[in-house]
Short mmCIF file of C-alpha atoms in Angstrom, two decimals:
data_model
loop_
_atom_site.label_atom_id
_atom_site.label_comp_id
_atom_site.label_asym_id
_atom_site.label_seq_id
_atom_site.Cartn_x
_atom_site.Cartn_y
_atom_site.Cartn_z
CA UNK A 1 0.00 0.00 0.00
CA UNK A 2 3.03 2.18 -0.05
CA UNK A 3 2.62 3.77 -3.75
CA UNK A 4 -0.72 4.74 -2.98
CA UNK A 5 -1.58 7.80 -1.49
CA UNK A 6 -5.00 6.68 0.57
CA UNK A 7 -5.94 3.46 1.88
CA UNK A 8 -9.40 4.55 2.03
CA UNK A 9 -11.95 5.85 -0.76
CA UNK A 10 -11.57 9.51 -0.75
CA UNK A 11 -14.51 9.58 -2.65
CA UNK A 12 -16.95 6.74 -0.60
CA UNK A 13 -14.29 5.92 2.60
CA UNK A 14 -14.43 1.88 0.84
CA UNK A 15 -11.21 0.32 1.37
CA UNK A 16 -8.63 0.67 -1.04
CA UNK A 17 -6.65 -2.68 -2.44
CA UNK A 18 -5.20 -1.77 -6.12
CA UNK A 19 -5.03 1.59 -7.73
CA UNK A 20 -9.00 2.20 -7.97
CA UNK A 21 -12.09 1.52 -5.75
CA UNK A 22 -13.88 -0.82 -5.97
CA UNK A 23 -17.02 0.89 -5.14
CA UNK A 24 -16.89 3.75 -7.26
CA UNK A 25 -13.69 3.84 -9.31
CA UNK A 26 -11.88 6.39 -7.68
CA UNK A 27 -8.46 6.49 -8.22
CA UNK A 28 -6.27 5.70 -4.65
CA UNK A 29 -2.90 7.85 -5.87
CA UNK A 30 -5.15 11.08 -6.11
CA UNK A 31 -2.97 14.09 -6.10
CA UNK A 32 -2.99 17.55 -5.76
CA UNK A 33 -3.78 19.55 -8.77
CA UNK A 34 -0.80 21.27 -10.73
CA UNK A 35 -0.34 23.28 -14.28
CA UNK A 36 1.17 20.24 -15.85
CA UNK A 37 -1.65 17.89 -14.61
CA UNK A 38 -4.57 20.30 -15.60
CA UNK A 39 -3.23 20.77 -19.41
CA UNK A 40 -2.46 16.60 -19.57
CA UNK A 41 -5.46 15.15 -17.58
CA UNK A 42 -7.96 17.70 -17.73
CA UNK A 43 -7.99 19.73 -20.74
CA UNK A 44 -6.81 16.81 -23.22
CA UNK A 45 -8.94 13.82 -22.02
CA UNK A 46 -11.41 16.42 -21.50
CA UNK A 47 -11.50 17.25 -25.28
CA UNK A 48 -10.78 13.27 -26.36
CA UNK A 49 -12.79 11.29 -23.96
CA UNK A 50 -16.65 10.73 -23.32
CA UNK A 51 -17.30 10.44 -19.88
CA UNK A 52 -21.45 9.69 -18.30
CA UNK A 53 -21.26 12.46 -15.57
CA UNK A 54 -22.59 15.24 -17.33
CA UNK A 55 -26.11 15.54 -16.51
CA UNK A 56 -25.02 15.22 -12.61
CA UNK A 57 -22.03 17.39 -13.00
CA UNK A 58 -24.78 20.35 -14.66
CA UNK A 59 -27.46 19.92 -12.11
CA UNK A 60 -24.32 19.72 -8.64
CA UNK A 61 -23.08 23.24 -10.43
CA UNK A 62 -26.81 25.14 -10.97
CA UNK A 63 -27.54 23.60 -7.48
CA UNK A 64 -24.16 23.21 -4.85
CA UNK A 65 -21.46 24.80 -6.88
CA UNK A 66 -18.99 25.67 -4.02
CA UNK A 67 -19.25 22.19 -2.98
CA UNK A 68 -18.97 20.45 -6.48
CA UNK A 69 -15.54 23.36 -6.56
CA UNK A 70 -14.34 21.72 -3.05
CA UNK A 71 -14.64 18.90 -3.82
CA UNK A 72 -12.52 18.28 -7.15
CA UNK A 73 -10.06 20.53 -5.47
CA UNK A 74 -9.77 18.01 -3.02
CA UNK A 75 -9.38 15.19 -4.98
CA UNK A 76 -13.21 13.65 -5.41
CA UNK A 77 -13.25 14.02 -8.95
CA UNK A 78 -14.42 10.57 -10.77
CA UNK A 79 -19.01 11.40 -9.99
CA UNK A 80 -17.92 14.76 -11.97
CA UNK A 81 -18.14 15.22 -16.14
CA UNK A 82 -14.95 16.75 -17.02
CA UNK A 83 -15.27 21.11 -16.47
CA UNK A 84 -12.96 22.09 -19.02
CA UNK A 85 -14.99 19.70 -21.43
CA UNK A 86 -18.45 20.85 -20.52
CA UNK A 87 -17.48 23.97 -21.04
CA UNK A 88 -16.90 23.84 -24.44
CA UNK A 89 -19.99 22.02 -24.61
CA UNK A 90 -22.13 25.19 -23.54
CA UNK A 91 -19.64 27.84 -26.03
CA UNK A 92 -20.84 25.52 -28.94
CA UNK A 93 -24.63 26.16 -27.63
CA UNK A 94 -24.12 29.54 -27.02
CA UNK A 95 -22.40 30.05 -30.58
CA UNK A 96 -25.25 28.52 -31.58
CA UNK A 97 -28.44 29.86 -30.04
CA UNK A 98 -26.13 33.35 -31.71
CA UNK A 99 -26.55 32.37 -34.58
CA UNK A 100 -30.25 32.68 -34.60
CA UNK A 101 -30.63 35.94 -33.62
CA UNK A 102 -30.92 38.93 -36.30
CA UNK A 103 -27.57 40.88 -35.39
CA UNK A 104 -27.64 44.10 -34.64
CA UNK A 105 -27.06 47.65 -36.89
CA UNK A 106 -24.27 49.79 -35.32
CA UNK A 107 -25.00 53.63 -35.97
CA UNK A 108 -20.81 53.48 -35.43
CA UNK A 109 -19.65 52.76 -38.99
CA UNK A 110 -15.91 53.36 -37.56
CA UNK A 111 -13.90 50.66 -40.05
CA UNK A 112 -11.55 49.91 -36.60
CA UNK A 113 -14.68 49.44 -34.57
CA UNK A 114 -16.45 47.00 -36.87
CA UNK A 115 -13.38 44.81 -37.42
CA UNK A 116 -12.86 44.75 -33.91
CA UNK A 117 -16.15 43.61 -33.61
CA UNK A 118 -15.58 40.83 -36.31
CA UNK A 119 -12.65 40.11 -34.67
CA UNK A 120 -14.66 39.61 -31.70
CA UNK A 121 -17.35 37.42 -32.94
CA UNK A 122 -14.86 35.29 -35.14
CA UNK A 123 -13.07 34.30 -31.98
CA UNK A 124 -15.80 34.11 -28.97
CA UNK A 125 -14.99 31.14 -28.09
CA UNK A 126 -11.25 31.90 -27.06
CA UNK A 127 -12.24 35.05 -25.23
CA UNK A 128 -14.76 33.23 -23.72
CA UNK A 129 -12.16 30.64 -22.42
CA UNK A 130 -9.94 33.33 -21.49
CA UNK A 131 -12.55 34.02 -18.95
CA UNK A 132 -10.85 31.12 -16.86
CA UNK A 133 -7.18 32.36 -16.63
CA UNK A 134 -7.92 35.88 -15.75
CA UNK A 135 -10.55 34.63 -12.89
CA UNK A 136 -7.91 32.67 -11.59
CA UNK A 137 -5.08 35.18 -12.03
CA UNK A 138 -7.96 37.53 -10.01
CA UNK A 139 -8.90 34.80 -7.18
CA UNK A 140 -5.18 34.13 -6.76
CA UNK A 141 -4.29 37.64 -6.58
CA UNK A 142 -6.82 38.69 -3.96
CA UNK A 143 -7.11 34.48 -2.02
CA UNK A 144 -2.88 34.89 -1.80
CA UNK A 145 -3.23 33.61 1.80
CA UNK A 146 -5.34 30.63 1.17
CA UNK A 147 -2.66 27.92 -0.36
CA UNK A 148 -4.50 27.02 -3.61
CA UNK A 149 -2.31 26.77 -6.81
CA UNK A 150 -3.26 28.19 -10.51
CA UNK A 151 -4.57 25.60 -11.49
CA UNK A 152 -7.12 24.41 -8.32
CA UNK A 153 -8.18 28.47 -8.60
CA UNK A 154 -8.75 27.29 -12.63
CA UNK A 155 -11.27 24.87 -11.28
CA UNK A 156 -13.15 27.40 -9.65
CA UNK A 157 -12.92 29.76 -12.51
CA UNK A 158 -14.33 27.40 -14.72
CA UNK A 159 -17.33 26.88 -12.92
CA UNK A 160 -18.02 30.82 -12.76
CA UNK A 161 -17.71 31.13 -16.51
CA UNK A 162 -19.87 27.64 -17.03
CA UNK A 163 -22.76 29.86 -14.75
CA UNK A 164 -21.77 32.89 -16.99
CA UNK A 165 -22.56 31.11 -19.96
CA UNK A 166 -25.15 29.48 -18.94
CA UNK A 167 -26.82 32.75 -18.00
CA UNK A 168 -25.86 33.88 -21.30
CA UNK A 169 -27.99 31.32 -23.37
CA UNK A 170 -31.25 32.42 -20.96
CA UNK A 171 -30.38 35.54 -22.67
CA UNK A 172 -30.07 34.92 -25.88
CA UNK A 173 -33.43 32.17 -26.45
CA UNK A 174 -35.28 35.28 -24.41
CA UNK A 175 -34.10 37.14 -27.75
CA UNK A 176 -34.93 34.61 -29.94
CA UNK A 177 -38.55 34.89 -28.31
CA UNK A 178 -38.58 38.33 -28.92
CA UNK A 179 -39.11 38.53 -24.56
CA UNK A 180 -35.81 40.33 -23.63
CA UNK A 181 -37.47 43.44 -23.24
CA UNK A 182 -35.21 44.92 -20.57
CA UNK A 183 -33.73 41.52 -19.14
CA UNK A 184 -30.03 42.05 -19.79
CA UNK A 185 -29.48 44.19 -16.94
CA UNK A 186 -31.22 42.23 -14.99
CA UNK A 187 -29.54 38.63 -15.83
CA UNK A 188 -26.39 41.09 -15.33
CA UNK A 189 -26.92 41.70 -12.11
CA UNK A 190 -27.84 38.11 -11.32
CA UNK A 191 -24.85 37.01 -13.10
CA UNK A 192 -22.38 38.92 -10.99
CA UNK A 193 -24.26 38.11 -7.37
CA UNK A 194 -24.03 34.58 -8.30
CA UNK A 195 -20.04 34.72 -9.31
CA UNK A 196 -19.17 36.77 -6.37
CA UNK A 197 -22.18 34.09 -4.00
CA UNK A 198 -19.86 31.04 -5.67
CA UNK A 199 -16.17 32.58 -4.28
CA UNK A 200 -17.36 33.63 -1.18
CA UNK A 201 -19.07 30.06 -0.87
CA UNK A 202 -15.75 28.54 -1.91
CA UNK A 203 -13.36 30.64 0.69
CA UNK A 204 -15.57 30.97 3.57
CA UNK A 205 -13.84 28.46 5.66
CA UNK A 206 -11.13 30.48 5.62
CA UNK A 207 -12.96 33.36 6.87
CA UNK A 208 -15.43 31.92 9.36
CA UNK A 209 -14.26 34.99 11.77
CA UNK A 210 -14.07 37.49 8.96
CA UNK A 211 -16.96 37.06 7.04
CA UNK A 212 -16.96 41.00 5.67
CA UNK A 213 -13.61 40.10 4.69
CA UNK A 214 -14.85 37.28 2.61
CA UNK A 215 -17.36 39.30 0.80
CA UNK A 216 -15.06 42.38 0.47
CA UNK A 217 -12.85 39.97 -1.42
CA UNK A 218 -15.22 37.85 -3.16
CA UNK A 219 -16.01 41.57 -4.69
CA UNK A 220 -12.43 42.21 -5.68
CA UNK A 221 -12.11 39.24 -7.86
CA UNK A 222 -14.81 40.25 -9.82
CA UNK A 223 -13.43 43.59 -9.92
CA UNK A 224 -10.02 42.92 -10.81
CA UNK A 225 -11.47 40.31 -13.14
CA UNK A 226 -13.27 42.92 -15.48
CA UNK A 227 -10.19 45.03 -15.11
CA UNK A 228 -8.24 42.19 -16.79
CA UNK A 229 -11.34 41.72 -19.24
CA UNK A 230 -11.16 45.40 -20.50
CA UNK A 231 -7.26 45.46 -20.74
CA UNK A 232 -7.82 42.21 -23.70
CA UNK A 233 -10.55 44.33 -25.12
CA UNK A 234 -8.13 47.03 -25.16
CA UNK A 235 -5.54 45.33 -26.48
CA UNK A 236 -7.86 43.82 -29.22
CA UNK A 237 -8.73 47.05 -30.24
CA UNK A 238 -5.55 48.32 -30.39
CA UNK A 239 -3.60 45.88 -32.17
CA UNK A 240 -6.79 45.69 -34.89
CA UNK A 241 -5.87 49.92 -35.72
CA UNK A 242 -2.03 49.34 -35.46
CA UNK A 243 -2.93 46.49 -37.96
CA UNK A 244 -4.91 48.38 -39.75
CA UNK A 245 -2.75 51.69 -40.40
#
């Protein structure tokens, strides 16, 4: 039992003999999360491999999603569809619930602005993604105290942006009804509350004494995170003029 880091199911506390439970399948070596193990395990078999857990793994994020974060943090991954995976899932729904909807005339016939918004809608699904490093670049930046790496803040990030776009696709069969008459603000605001709900769900262990702490910061990450949002935008924008000059 010496390679193996538990000798009891992290997952369902079953005794361990071998390399998986028995019981559920869980692997007995689990270890911490790292860069190297994120981009190997989770983003490529996420892309390659066709796992059963996504109907559970949708309906534990839209109902516990601090707990479903905790947990695959701390190792009790194998009940959960893969994040990185689903959320490419719910890009190609969102790109294509888009493409229904009649696009809308800009009075702003600026040739910069409109090939900055091509640019834009060419490549929404890689902003979209970068959603997940800047979160965790913001959550790391603000948590610094609490001893998660990149990539275990990456898990968390990826949950906000899979409630993001999830909230997104309300929005956009709402259009497609013709009944988003003054919902975007509102989904917005809901949005945000539920990002900033999920962190300080996630990191209130660590503040049990300090709960206005917790929410101050919970605030900052979303803060810092449109900050970081703005500055690609920017940078977008700026390299499509230099471009274009």
């Amino acid at each position: 039992m010496g390679e193996y880091k538990n000798s009891s199911c992290i997952n369902c506390s079953t005794e361990i003999i071998g390399k998986f439970c028995h019981n559920c399948s869980q692997k007995s070596n689990t270890q911490r999360l790292d860069i190297k193990h994120f981009i190997q395990h989770d983003i490529i078999h996420g892309v390659f491999h066709f796992d059963k857990g996504l109907p559970f793994t949708l309906k534990e994020i839209i109902l516990r999603p601090s707990i479903v974060a905790k947990n695959y943090i701390e190792g009790k991954r194998v009940r959960y569809y893969n994040f990185f995976y689903l959320t490419l899932v719910i890009i190609g729904f969102t790109i294509l619930a888009q493409s229904f909807i009649d696009k809308p005339s800009f009075r702003n016939n600026n040739p910069n602005y409109l090939k900055s918004l091509n640019f834009a809608r060419e490549n929404i699904k890689y902003i979209l993604l970068s959603f997940i490093p800047f979160f965790a670049i913001s959550s790391r930046i603000v948590y610094r105290k609490v001893k998660l790496n990149f990539a275990e803040h990456c898990i968390i990030a990826s949950i906000c942006l899979i409630y993001f776009l999830m909230f997104n696709l309300l929005s956009d069969f709402l259009k497609i009804l013709n009944l988003d008459d003054n919902t975007n603000p509102i989904i917005n605001i809901i949005t945000a509350t539920t990002i900033i709900t999920i962190y300080y769900q996630v990191f209130s262990e660590y503040y049990q004494n300090k709960r206005y702490l917790n929410v101050i910061n919970a605030i900052l990450t979303l803060f810092f995170f449109i900050i970081f949002f703005v500055l690609l935008v920017s940078f977008i924008v700026l390299f499509i003029t230099m471009k274009a000059e």
